[in-house]
Amino acid sequence: MTLNSTPDIQLGYDQHSRLSEYGRLVYPVVSRRSGGLSLGINLNPDKRCNFDCVYCQVDRAGEALLLAPDLAQLEAELRHWLDALAEGDYRGYRLQDIALAGDGEPTTVKTLPQVLDLLLALKREYRLAPEVKLVLFTNGSGLERGDLEARWKAFHQAGGEVWFKLDYWDAASLKRINRTRLRFERLIDTLTRFGQRYPVVLQSCFFRWQDEAFSLERYTPYVQLVERLSESGVTIRKIQAYTLARQPAEAAARPWDDDEMDRLAAELRKRLVPPVELFYEQGAEA
Ligand code: SF4
């Protein structure tokens, strides 16, 4: 399929189309968390991840594409969408960000430094407004890679933001929720060192696990961890608190209802300094 034969993409807050089934790396999505149109980049079409979150909403049932994130292909796809957006919007939606997200962990991808260079160059060339963010969604595992170090300053100066996944609070919850062999201390140390230098957004998924009852006390250790991060000099731009919106990896993971999310957000706002944005199962807070 050529870029000129783009499939008929459904855009809307309830649509989550990926184009990876067409061998594509870039997909437009209208996202509540971005507040409009986001150009998503799927750097992990092979669907590999070094976490195995119980709530993961990546569909791994189908065959994974053994598609390397080829830089020339990525550049061609990005140019296709940026050309389409040259008039200012696409189907009535204005571009809010270009987001490295997709079906796995972007910081495990070898060519990530070159991808960051490409994004900075395209943002300059297309004269994208300063408010158009470059967003890296990450579980943080590869943030301290030596070959990324030289890029972070320019990335942040160009409106780049790192959105760090944090929905655990100790070694046991990391093992239970995210099912990774990576160590809790290592991930938190990485977040601390990185967040002391550059502001981060925390992305935290809250959900019912195995019929447990909702309780605010359950999240006290999360609150304490975020407090410790702030006290140690980490700049947290905001916390995005969300629950499940799509079919998760494990059926025993189910969304908290709107009332439970309201109570949780009220507690986080009472106890924590960073702003809290709330996303329900069916949408965002008005
Ligand atoms: S880190 Fe993200 S992609 Fe990886 S398993 Fe967790 S939710 Fe899925």
Coordinates of C-alpha atoms and ligand atoms in Angstrom, one line a residue:
M1 CA 0.0 0.0 0.0
T2 CA 1.4 3.4 -0.8
L3 CA 1.0 6.5 1.4
N4 CA -1.4 7.9 -1.2
S5 CA -3.8 5.1 -0.6
T6 CA -4.5 5.9 3.1
P7 CA -7.3 3.7 4.5
D8 CA -10.4 5.5 5.6
I9 CA -9.4 6.5 9.1
Q10 CA -12.1 7.1 11.7
L11 CA -11.2 10.1 13.9
G12 CA -12.9 10.7 17.1
Y13 CA -12.5 10.4 20.9
D14 CA -13.9 6.9 20.8
Q15 CA -11.7 5.7 17.9
H16 CA -8.3 4.1 18.6
S17 CA -7.2 3.3 15.1
R18 CA -3.6 2.2 14.5
L19 CA -2.3 1.8 11.0
S20 CA 0.2 -0.8 12.0
E21 CA -2.0 -3.5 10.4
Y22 CA -1.2 -1.7 7.1
G23 CA 2.5 -1.7 7.9
R24 CA 2.5 1.9 9.0
L25 CA 4.4 3.5 11.8
V26 CA 2.5 6.8 12.0
Y27 CA -1.2 7.1 12.9
P28 CA -3.4 10.1 13.5
V29 CA -5.6 9.9 16.6
V30 CA -7.9 12.3 18.4
S31 CA -6.9 12.0 22.0
R32 CA -8.4 13.3 25.2
R33 CA -5.0 13.3 26.8
S34 CA -3.6 15.5 24.0
G35 CA -6.7 17.6 23.8
G36 CA -7.0 17.2 20.0
L37 CA -5.2 15.6 17.1
S38 CA -2.1 13.7 17.9
L39 CA 0.3 12.1 15.4
G40 CA 1.2 8.8 17.1
I41 CA 4.4 7.0 16.2
N42 CA 4.4 3.3 16.8
L43 CA 8.1 2.5 17.2
N44 CA 7.2 -1.1 18.4
P45 CA 5.2 -2.7 15.7
D46 CA 6.6 -6.0 16.9
K47 CA 4.6 -5.3 20.1
R48 CA 7.5 -6.2 22.3
C49 CA 7.7 -4.5 25.7
N50 CA 9.9 -5.0 28.8
F51 CA 6.8 -4.6 31.0
D52 CA 3.8 -6.9 30.8
C53 CA 1.2 -4.8 32.5
V54 CA -2.0 -6.5 33.5
Y55 CA -4.0 -3.6 32.2
C56 CA -2.1 -3.3 28.9
Q57 CA -4.5 -2.4 26.1
V58 CA -2.3 -3.3 23.2
D59 CA -4.0 -6.1 21.3
R60 CA -1.4 -8.9 21.2
A61 CA -3.8 -11.6 20.1
G62 CA -3.1 -11.1 16.4
E63 CA 0.2 -11.7 14.7
A64 CA 2.8 -9.2 15.5
L65 CA 4.5 -7.5 12.6
L66 CA 8.2 -8.0 12.4
L67 CA 8.5 -4.5 11.0
A68 CA 11.6 -2.6 12.0
P69 CA 11.0 1.1 12.7
D70 CA 12.8 2.1 9.5
L71 CA 13.9 5.7 9.6
A72 CA 13.3 6.5 5.9
Q73 CA 9.8 5.0 6.2
L74 CA 9.1 7.0 9.3
E75 CA 10.3 10.2 7.7
A76 CA 8.1 9.6 4.6
E77 CA 5.0 9.0 6.7
L78 CA 5.6 12.0 9.0
R79 CA 6.0 14.2 5.9
H80 CA 2.8 12.8 4.4
W81 CA 0.8 13.8 7.5
L82 CA 2.6 17.2 8.1
D83 CA 1.9 18.1 4.4
A84 CA -1.7 17.2 4.9
L85 CA -1.7 19.4 8.0
A86 CA -0.1 22.3 6.2
E87 CA -3.4 24.1 5.9
G88 CA -3.7 24.2 9.7
D89 CA -6.0 21.3 10.5
Y90 CA -7.0 17.8 9.4
R91 CA -10.8 17.1 9.2
G92 CA -11.4 19.9 11.6
Y93 CA -8.8 18.9 14.1
R94 CA -5.7 20.9 14.9
L95 CA -2.4 19.2 15.6
Q96 CA -1.6 19.2 19.3
D97 CA 1.4 16.9 19.5
I98 CA 3.6 14.2 17.9
A99 CA 3.7 11.3 20.3
L100 CA 6.1 8.4 20.5
A101 CA 3.8 5.8 21.9
G102 CA 2.6 2.7 20.1
D103 CA 2.7 -1.0 21.0
G104 CA 5.7 -1.3 23.3
E105 CA 8.5 0.6 25.1
P106 CA 10.1 3.3 22.8
T107 CA 13.3 3.6 24.9
T108 CA 14.2 0.0 24.0
V109 CA 14.4 0.9 20.3
K110 CA 17.9 1.2 19.0
T111 CA 17.2 4.1 16.6
L112 CA 15.4 6.3 19.1
P113 CA 18.2 8.9 19.1
Q114 CA 17.9 9.3 15.4
V115 CA 14.1 9.4 15.7
L116 CA 14.4 12.3 18.2
D117 CA 16.7 14.1 15.8
L118 CA 14.2 13.6 13.0
L119 CA 11.4 15.0 15.0
L120 CA 13.3 18.1 16.0
A121 CA 14.4 18.7 12.3
L122 CA 10.8 18.3 11.0
K123 CA 9.4 20.6 13.7
R124 CA 11.8 23.3 12.6
E125 CA 11.3 22.7 8.9
Y126 CA 7.5 22.7 9.0
R127 CA 7.5 25.7 11.4
L128 CA 5.2 23.9 13.8
A129 CA 3.9 26.2 16.5
P130 CA 5.9 26.1 19.8
E131 CA 2.7 24.7 21.5
V132 CA 2.8 21.6 19.3
K133 CA 4.5 19.2 21.7
L134 CA 6.8 16.3 21.1
V135 CA 5.8 13.6 23.6
L136 CA 7.6 10.5 24.6
F137 CA 5.5 7.9 26.5
T138 CA 7.8 5.7 28.4
N139 CA 8.1 3.3 31.4
G140 CA 11.5 5.0 31.9
S141 CA 13.6 1.9 31.5
G142 CA 15.8 3.3 28.8
L143 CA 15.8 7.0 29.6
E144 CA 19.4 6.9 30.8
R145 CA 20.8 5.3 27.7
G146 CA 24.1 7.0 26.9
D147 CA 23.2 7.7 23.3
L148 CA 20.0 9.6 24.4
E149 CA 21.8 11.8 26.9
A150 CA 23.0 14.3 24.3
R151 CA 19.5 14.7 22.9
W152 CA 17.4 15.6 26.0
K153 CA 18.3 19.3 26.2
A154 CA 17.4 20.1 22.6
F155 CA 14.3 17.8 22.9
H156 CA 13.0 19.8 25.9
Q157 CA 13.9 23.2 24.3
A158 CA 11.8 22.2 21.3
G159 CA 8.7 21.6 23.4
G160 CA 9.5 18.0 24.1
E161 CA 7.9 16.3 27.2
V162 CA 8.5 12.9 28.8
W163 CA 5.4 11.2 30.1
F164 CA 6.5 8.7 32.6
K165 CA 4.3 5.7 33.5
L166 CA 3.9 5.4 37.2
D167 CA 1.1 3.1 38.5
Y168 CA 3.1 1.2 41.1
W169 CA 4.5 2.3 44.4
D170 CA 6.8 -0.5 45.6
A171 CA 8.5 -3.6 44.4
A172 CA 5.5 -5.8 45.1
S173 CA 3.0 -3.6 43.2
L174 CA 5.5 -3.2 40.3
K175 CA 5.7 -7.0 40.1
R176 CA 1.9 -7.5 40.5
I177 CA 0.7 -4.7 38.1
N178 CA 3.5 -4.3 35.6
R179 CA 5.0 -7.8 35.7
T180 CA 8.5 -6.7 34.8
R181 CA 11.9 -8.1 35.9
L182 CA 13.2 -4.5 36.1
R183 CA 13.9 -3.4 39.7
F184 CA 11.7 -0.9 41.4
E185 CA 14.6 1.0 42.9
R186 CA 16.3 1.3 39.5
L187 CA 13.1 2.7 37.8
I188 CA 12.5 5.2 40.6
D189 CA 16.2 6.3 40.7
T190 CA 16.0 6.9 36.9
L191 CA 12.8 8.9 37.3
T192 CA 14.3 10.9 40.2
R193 CA 17.5 11.8 38.3
F194 CA 15.7 12.6 35.1
G195 CA 13.0 14.6 36.8
Q196 CA 15.5 16.6 38.7
R197 CA 16.8 17.9 35.4
Y198 CA 13.7 18.0 33.2
P199 CA 10.0 18.3 34.1
V200 CA 8.0 15.1 33.7
V201 CA 4.3 14.2 33.3
L202 CA 3.2 11.2 35.4
Q203 CA 0.8 8.8 33.7
S204 CA -1.0 6.7 36.3
C205 CA -3.5 4.0 35.5
F206 CA -5.9 3.1 38.4
F207 CA -8.2 0.2 38.1
R208 CA -9.9 -2.6 40.0
W209 CA -7.9 -5.8 40.2
Q210 CA -9.4 -9.2 41.0
D211 CA -12.6 -8.0 42.6
E212 CA -10.9 -5.9 45.2
A213 CA -13.1 -3.2 46.7
F214 CA -12.3 0.5 46.0
S215 CA -10.5 2.2 48.9
L216 CA -8.5 5.4 49.0
E217 CA -6.1 3.8 51.6
R218 CA -4.9 1.4 48.9
Y219 CA -3.3 4.4 47.1
T220 CA -1.7 6.0 50.1
P221 CA 1.7 4.5 49.2
Y222 CA 1.3 5.9 45.7
V223 CA 0.7 9.4 47.2
Q224 CA 3.7 9.0 49.5
L225 CA 5.9 8.0 46.6
V226 CA 4.9 11.1 44.6
E227 CA 5.5 13.2 47.7
R228 CA 9.0 11.7 48.0
L229 CA 9.7 12.4 44.4
S230 CA 8.6 16.1 44.7
E231 CA 10.7 16.5 47.9
S232 CA 13.7 15.1 46.2
G233 CA 13.5 17.9 43.5
V234 CA 11.6 16.1 40.8
T235 CA 9.5 18.6 38.8
I236 CA 6.1 17.0 38.1
R237 CA 4.3 19.1 35.5
K238 CA 1.0 17.2 36.1
I239 CA -0.4 13.8 36.9
Q240 CA -2.7 12.2 34.4
A241 CA -4.9 9.8 36.4
Y242 CA -6.9 7.4 34.2
T243 CA -8.7 4.2 34.3
L244 CA -9.2 1.5 31.7
A245 CA -11.1 2.4 28.5
R246 CA -10.5 -0.7 26.3
Q247 CA -10.1 -4.4 26.7
P248 CA -7.0 -5.0 29.0
A249 CA -4.6 -7.9 28.8
E250 CA -6.2 -9.6 31.9
A251 CA -10.0 -9.8 32.3
A252 CA -9.5 -9.4 36.1
A253 CA -8.4 -5.8 35.5
R254 CA -11.5 -3.6 35.3
P255 CA -12.1 0.2 35.3
W256 CA -13.0 2.1 38.5
D257 CA -16.3 3.8 37.9
D258 CA -16.7 7.6 37.5
D259 CA -17.6 8.1 41.2
E260 CA -14.5 6.1 42.4
M261 CA -12.3 8.0 40.0
D262 CA -13.8 11.3 41.3
R263 CA -13.0 10.3 44.9
L264 CA -9.5 9.3 44.0
A265 CA -8.8 12.5 42.1
A266 CA -10.1 14.6 45.0
E267 CA -7.7 12.7 47.3
L268 CA -4.8 13.2 45.0
R269 CA -5.6 16.9 44.7
K270 CA -5.9 17.3 48.4
R271 CA -2.6 15.7 49.2
L272 CA -0.3 16.4 46.2
V273 CA 1.0 19.7 44.7
P274 CA 1.1 18.8 41.0
P275 CA -2.2 19.4 39.0
V276 CA -4.2 16.2 38.5
E277 CA -6.0 15.6 35.2
L278 CA -8.7 13.0 35.4
F279 CA -9.8 10.5 32.6
Y280 CA -12.8 8.3 33.1
E281 CA -13.6 5.0 31.4
Q282 CA -15.7 6.9 28.8
G283 CA -13.9 10.2 28.7
A284 CA -12.2 13.1 30.4
E285 CA -13.3 15.4 33.1
A286 CA -15.2 18.4 31.7
Ligands
SF4_1 S1 4.5 -0.5 29.4 FE1 2.8 0.0 28.0 S2 3.0 -1.3 26.2 FE2 4.3 -2.1 27.8 S3 3.0 -3.7 28.7 FE3 2.8 -1.8 30.0 S4 1.0 -0.8 29.1 FE4 1.6 -2.3 27.6

